[in-house]
Short mmCIF file of C-alpha atoms and ligand atoms in Angstrom, two decimals:
data_model
loop_
_atom_site.label_atom_id
_atom_site.label_comp_id
_atom_site.label_asym_id
_atom_site.label_seq_id
_atom_site.Cartn_x
_atom_site.Cartn_y
_atom_site.Cartn_z
CA MET A 76 -34.96 215.93 106.34
CA VAL A 77 -38.08 215.39 108.44
CA PRO A 78 -40.36 212.89 106.67
CA ALA A 79 -43.82 214.12 105.72
CA LEU A 80 -45.27 210.89 107.10
CA GLU A 81 -43.66 208.30 109.28
CA ALA A 82 -44.87 205.06 110.83
CA ASP A 83 -42.49 203.42 113.26
CA ALA A 84 -43.06 199.83 114.36
CA LEU A 85 -46.77 200.56 114.10
CA THR A 86 -49.19 198.00 115.45
CA ILE A 87 -52.93 198.65 115.29
CA VAL A 88 -55.54 196.36 116.75
CA ARG A 89 -59.06 196.28 115.28
CA GLY A 90 -61.83 194.01 116.49
CA GLY A 91 -59.38 192.26 118.80
CA GLN A 92 -57.04 191.32 115.94
CA PRO A 93 -53.86 193.07 114.78
CA ALA A 94 -54.70 194.89 111.54
CA LEU A 95 -51.12 196.22 111.33
CA ARG A 96 -48.15 194.40 112.78
CA GLY A 97 -44.98 196.42 113.32
CA VAL A 98 -45.16 198.49 110.14
CA SER A 99 -42.34 201.00 109.57
CA PHE A 100 -41.99 203.33 106.62
CA ALA A 101 -41.46 206.99 105.88
CA VAL A 102 -42.71 209.21 103.07
CA ARG A 103 -40.50 212.07 101.93
CA PRO A 104 -41.92 215.50 101.19
CA GLY A 105 -42.81 215.68 97.50
CA GLU A 106 -42.91 211.92 97.09
CA VAL A 107 -45.68 209.77 95.64
CA HIS A 108 -45.72 206.72 97.87
CA ALA A 109 -48.03 203.78 97.25
CA LEU A 110 -49.01 201.01 99.62
CA LEU A 111 -50.15 197.97 97.69
CA GLY A 112 -52.05 195.08 99.12
CA GLY A 113 -55.08 192.86 98.77
CA ASN A 114 -58.37 193.16 100.62
CA GLY A 115 -57.85 193.28 104.37
CA ALA A 116 -54.09 193.83 104.11
CA GLY A 117 -54.30 196.93 106.29
CA LYS A 118 -54.20 199.72 103.70
CA SER A 119 -57.16 201.76 104.91
CA THR A 120 -56.10 201.13 108.51
CA THR A 121 -52.73 202.75 107.77
CA LEU A 122 -54.38 205.91 106.44
CA LEU A 123 -56.76 206.09 109.42
CA ALA A 124 -53.74 205.87 111.73
CA PHE A 125 -52.15 208.92 110.03
CA LEU A 126 -55.39 210.82 110.57
CA GLY A 127 -55.41 209.89 114.25
CA PHE A 128 -58.67 207.96 113.95
CA LEU A 129 -57.07 204.73 115.16
CA ALA A 130 -54.58 204.77 118.01
CA PRO A 131 -51.45 202.62 117.90
CA ALA A 132 -51.35 199.65 120.24
CA GLN A 133 -47.59 199.85 119.77
CA GLY A 134 -45.23 202.09 117.85
CA SER A 135 -45.85 205.61 116.64
CA VAL A 136 -47.18 207.71 113.80
CA ARG A 137 -45.79 211.12 112.93
CA VAL A 138 -46.89 213.81 110.51
CA GLU A 139 -44.07 216.23 109.67
CA GLY A 140 -42.40 215.13 112.88
CA ALA A 141 -45.46 215.76 115.07
CA ASP A 142 -46.71 212.70 116.93
CA ILE A 143 -50.32 212.03 116.07
CA GLY A 144 -51.08 211.02 119.64
CA THR A 145 -49.92 214.29 121.15
CA ASP A 146 -50.73 216.63 118.26
CA PRO A 147 -53.65 215.30 116.17
CA ALA A 148 -54.66 218.83 115.14
CA HIS A 149 -51.42 219.23 113.20
CA ALA A 150 -52.21 216.20 111.05
CA ARG A 151 -55.78 217.30 110.35
CA ARG A 152 -54.57 220.72 109.24
CA ARG A 153 -51.89 219.39 106.95
CA ILE A 154 -53.65 216.40 105.40
CA ALA A 155 -56.48 216.07 102.91
CA TYR A 156 -57.99 212.59 102.94
CA LEU A 157 -59.90 210.93 100.15
CA PRO A 158 -61.84 208.03 101.68
CA GLU A 159 -62.52 204.83 99.82
CA ASN A 160 -66.17 205.68 99.31
CA ALA A 161 -66.38 209.42 99.34
CA ALA A 162 -69.83 210.40 100.58
CA LEU A 163 -71.10 213.07 98.23
CA TYR A 164 -74.69 214.21 97.86
CA GLY A 165 -76.64 212.85 94.91
CA HIS A 166 -79.20 215.64 94.98
CA LEU A 167 -76.53 218.36 94.70
CA ASP A 168 -74.42 219.28 91.67
CA ALA A 169 -70.61 219.39 91.65
CA TYR A 170 -70.38 223.06 92.65
CA GLU A 171 -72.85 222.59 95.49
CA ASN A 172 -71.11 219.47 96.78
CA LEU A 173 -67.71 221.13 96.74
CA GLY A 174 -69.00 224.33 98.31
CA TYR A 175 -70.74 222.38 101.05
CA PHE A 176 -67.82 220.11 101.94
CA LEU A 177 -65.29 222.93 101.82
CA GLY A 178 -67.56 224.84 104.17
CA LEU A 179 -67.48 221.92 106.60
CA ALA A 180 -63.69 222.22 106.57
CA GLY A 181 -64.03 225.94 107.30
CA LEU A 182 -62.99 226.90 103.77
CA ARG A 183 -64.58 228.85 100.98
CA ALA A 184 -63.89 228.73 97.25
CA GLY A 185 -65.36 230.78 94.44
CA ARG A 186 -66.58 229.44 91.10
CA GLY A 187 -63.22 230.17 89.53
CA ALA A 188 -61.26 228.13 92.05
CA ILE A 189 -63.75 225.26 91.85
CA ASP A 190 -63.65 225.31 88.05
CA ALA A 191 -59.86 225.24 88.15
CA ALA A 192 -59.93 222.16 90.39
CA LEU A 193 -62.52 220.45 88.19
CA ASP A 194 -60.42 221.31 85.15
CA ARG A 195 -57.45 219.58 86.77
CA VAL A 196 -59.41 216.37 87.28
CA ALA A 197 -60.93 216.75 83.79
CA LEU A 198 -64.59 216.72 84.77
CA ALA A 199 -66.55 217.84 81.72
CA ALA A 200 -67.82 221.41 82.10
CA ALA A 201 -71.35 220.41 81.06
CA ALA A 202 -71.57 217.88 83.90
CA ARG A 203 -70.74 220.33 86.67
CA THR A 204 -74.25 221.70 87.06
CA ARG A 205 -75.85 218.25 86.97
CA ARG A 206 -76.86 216.41 90.14
CA LEU A 207 -74.36 213.75 91.16
CA GLU A 208 -77.05 211.05 91.09
CA ALA A 209 -76.63 211.16 87.28
CA TYR A 210 -72.83 210.69 87.51
CA SER A 211 -70.80 207.57 86.81
CA LYS A 212 -68.54 206.31 89.57
CA GLY A 213 -65.54 207.80 87.80
CA MET A 214 -67.18 211.23 87.64
CA ARG A 215 -67.99 211.13 91.35
CA GLN A 216 -64.42 210.14 92.06
CA LYS A 217 -63.24 213.19 90.12
CA VAL A 218 -65.37 215.46 92.29
CA ALA A 219 -63.97 213.80 95.43
CA ILE A 220 -60.43 214.27 94.17
CA ALA A 221 -61.17 217.91 93.33
CA LEU A 222 -62.32 218.38 96.91
CA ALA A 223 -59.02 217.01 98.19
CA LEU A 224 -57.16 219.37 95.85
CA LEU A 225 -59.18 222.40 96.94
CA ARG A 226 -58.15 221.82 100.54
CA GLU A 227 -54.64 222.82 99.34
CA THR A 228 -52.96 220.81 102.06
CA PRO A 229 -49.32 219.75 101.60
CA ILE A 230 -50.18 216.08 102.17
CA LEU A 231 -52.77 213.93 100.40
CA LEU A 232 -53.94 210.54 101.64
CA LEU A 233 -55.84 208.66 98.96
CA ASP A 234 -57.72 205.41 99.57
CA GLU A 235 -58.14 203.44 96.32
CA PRO A 236 -58.37 206.69 94.34
CA THR A 237 -58.51 205.03 90.93
CA SER A 238 -61.03 202.31 91.65
CA GLY A 239 -63.90 202.73 89.24
CA LEU A 240 -61.90 204.87 86.82
CA ASP A 241 -61.26 203.71 83.27
CA PRO A 242 -57.66 203.47 81.99
CA VAL A 243 -57.76 206.90 80.37
CA ALA A 244 -59.00 208.49 83.57
CA ILE A 245 -56.38 206.59 85.60
CA ASP A 246 -53.71 207.86 83.25
CA GLU A 247 -54.92 211.45 83.65
CA PHE A 248 -55.12 210.99 87.39
CA ASN A 249 -51.58 209.66 87.60
CA ARG A 250 -50.33 212.58 85.58
CA LEU A 251 -52.05 214.91 88.03
CA LEU A 252 -50.38 213.16 90.97
CA ARG A 253 -46.95 213.55 89.35
CA GLU A 254 -47.70 217.23 88.79
CA LEU A 255 -48.70 217.69 92.44
CA ALA A 256 -45.57 215.91 93.62
CA GLY A 257 -43.52 218.07 91.28
CA ALA A 258 -45.01 221.09 93.01
CA GLY A 259 -43.88 219.70 96.36
CA ARG A 260 -47.00 217.99 97.65
CA THR A 261 -46.72 214.61 99.31
CA VAL A 262 -49.01 211.77 98.27
CA LEU A 263 -49.65 208.54 100.11
CA MET A 264 -52.05 206.37 98.15
CA VAL A 265 -53.21 202.87 98.91
CA THR A 266 -54.41 200.62 96.14
CA HIS A 267 -54.52 197.08 94.82
CA ASP A 268 -53.78 198.31 91.30
CA VAL A 269 -50.23 197.12 90.63
CA TYR A 270 -49.96 198.71 87.20
CA GLY A 271 -51.26 202.11 88.32
CA ALA A 272 -49.01 202.15 91.37
CA CYS A 273 -45.93 201.33 89.32
CA GLN A 274 -46.84 204.00 86.81
CA VAL A 275 -47.03 206.78 89.37
CA ALA A 276 -45.17 205.93 92.58
CA ASP A 277 -41.63 206.86 93.57
CA ARG A 278 -41.74 204.07 96.10
CA ILE A 279 -44.08 201.19 96.80
CA GLY A 280 -44.57 199.23 99.99
CA LEU A 281 -46.27 195.86 99.73
CA LEU A 282 -48.63 195.06 102.61
CA ARG A 283 -49.80 191.57 103.38
CA ASP A 284 -51.76 190.58 106.48
CA GLY A 285 -50.81 193.79 108.23
CA ALA A 286 -47.08 193.50 107.60
CA LEU A 287 -44.83 195.24 105.08
CA VAL A 288 -43.41 192.38 103.06
CA GLY A 289 -41.80 194.20 100.14
CA ARG A 290 -40.38 197.57 99.15
CA PHE A 291 -39.73 198.91 95.66
CA GLU A 292 -38.22 202.17 94.49
CA ALA A 293 -38.11 203.96 91.17
CA THR A 294 -34.75 205.19 89.94
CA PRO A 295 -34.17 208.48 88.12
CA GLY A 296 -34.14 206.62 84.79
CA ALA A 297 -36.83 204.01 85.33
CA ARG A 298 -40.19 203.54 86.96
CA ILE A 299 -40.80 200.60 89.26
CA ASP A 300 -40.92 197.28 87.40
CA THR A 301 -44.53 196.14 87.15
CA GLU A 302 -43.66 192.46 86.65
CA ALA A 303 -41.50 192.32 89.77
CA VAL A 304 -44.17 193.96 91.90
CA HIS A 305 -46.89 191.76 90.44
CA ALA A 306 -44.87 188.63 91.19
CA ALA A 307 -44.31 189.73 94.79
CA PHE A 308 -47.97 190.67 95.18
CA VAL A 309 -49.30 187.29 94.10
CA ALA A 310 -46.55 185.21 95.72
CA ARG A 311 -47.80 182.82 98.37
CA GLU A 312 -45.76 182.60 101.50
CA THR A 313 -43.31 179.78 101.02
CA ALA A 314 -42.68 177.60 104.03
N1 ADP B 173 -64.32 198.58 111.42
C1 ADP B 173 -63.55 197.51 111.66
N2 ADP B 173 -63.66 196.80 112.80
C2 ADP B 173 -62.87 195.73 113.04
N3 ADP B 173 -61.96 195.28 112.18
C3 ADP B 173 -61.80 195.94 111.03
C4 ADP B 173 -62.58 197.09 110.70
N4 ADP B 173 -62.21 197.53 109.48
C5 ADP B 173 -61.23 196.70 109.08
N5 ADP B 173 -60.98 195.76 110.00
C6 ADP B 173 -59.98 194.68 109.89
O1 ADP B 173 -58.69 195.25 109.82
C7 ADP B 173 -57.90 194.55 108.85
C8 ADP B 173 -57.37 195.53 107.82
O2 ADP B 173 -58.47 196.11 107.14
P1 ADP B 173 -58.30 197.33 106.13
O3 ADP B 173 -57.26 198.24 106.64
O4 ADP B 173 -59.64 197.89 105.89
O5 ADP B 173 -57.74 196.58 104.83
P2 ADP B 173 -57.61 197.09 103.33
O6 ADP B 173 -57.92 198.55 103.30
O7 ADP B 173 -56.20 196.77 102.95
O8 ADP B 173 -58.57 196.29 102.53
C9 ADP B 173 -58.78 193.46 108.28
O9 ADP B 173 -58.48 192.25 108.94
C10 ADP B 173 -60.18 193.92 108.61
O10 ADP B 173 -61.02 192.81 108.80
MG1 MG B 174 -59.38 199.58 102.31
#
C-alpha cells in the first residue's frame, strides 16, 4: 500500500541549524497519526515540508507516492492544512470567512454545505452570523477546522489543532477526527497534548530536537498508553 504521507531520512535546515535530523515515518491512508513534541521539536517544520514550503537538505518527502520536490502541485491538491494560528478575519462572520477562504482555494460552498461543516465542529448556530472578533479562541479554531473540512481533501495536516480548546471541545474534536479517519481520510496532527494524542491517534511519533525518539501504536483493543507516552515525553536524555 502506498503511504498517504512519507518522510524518508528527512533533514531540514532552518536559520542555519537542522530543524529536522533524519526523520523517517509513514502515515497510512485512513490513519490518525500524531507527532508529539515540545516547543521547537520540529513539529511545524514537518508539516511545512509535506506542503513543499521547506525543501529537504537531505532525504525526501512524498505525498501518496509523489515526491514533493518534483510534484508539489499534487500535495497542494490533496492536502488541507490547518496552521497553528489560522488567520481569519475579525470583521467578517463565520459564513463570510469560510466563503472568502474557500474562494481563495478556488472553491465555492453554499450555506447548506457551510452549515453542515459548522455543525460537525459544533459551532453554535447563533454565533455563525457574528463577527469573529467576538469569538473565543476555541470558536475561531472551530471555524478554521471547518474550513479544512470544507476543502474535502483526502489528507489533513493539523498544527496544534486543539490548543485553546476546552476538554469538552477537545473530546468533540477527537471524535470528529476518528469519524473522518473511519471515512478514509488521513490525518497528521502535531501537538504537545499527550492526553489528546493518545485519545485519538492510531500511532504517535515522539519528536525531540528534530529527531524521532519514540514510536507508539494503538492496538485493536486498546488506545495508546498515556502514562508510557508521558514518561517518554518528559524523559531527559540519559548519558
Ligand atoms: N522561521 C524560522 N526561521 C529559522 N528557524 C526557525 C523558523 N521557525 C522555526 N525555526 C527553528 O526550527 C526548529 C523547529 O521549529 P518548529 O518546527 O517550529 O518547532 P515546533 O513546531 O515543534 O514548536 C526550532 O529550532 C526553531 O527555532
Ligand atoms: Mg509549531
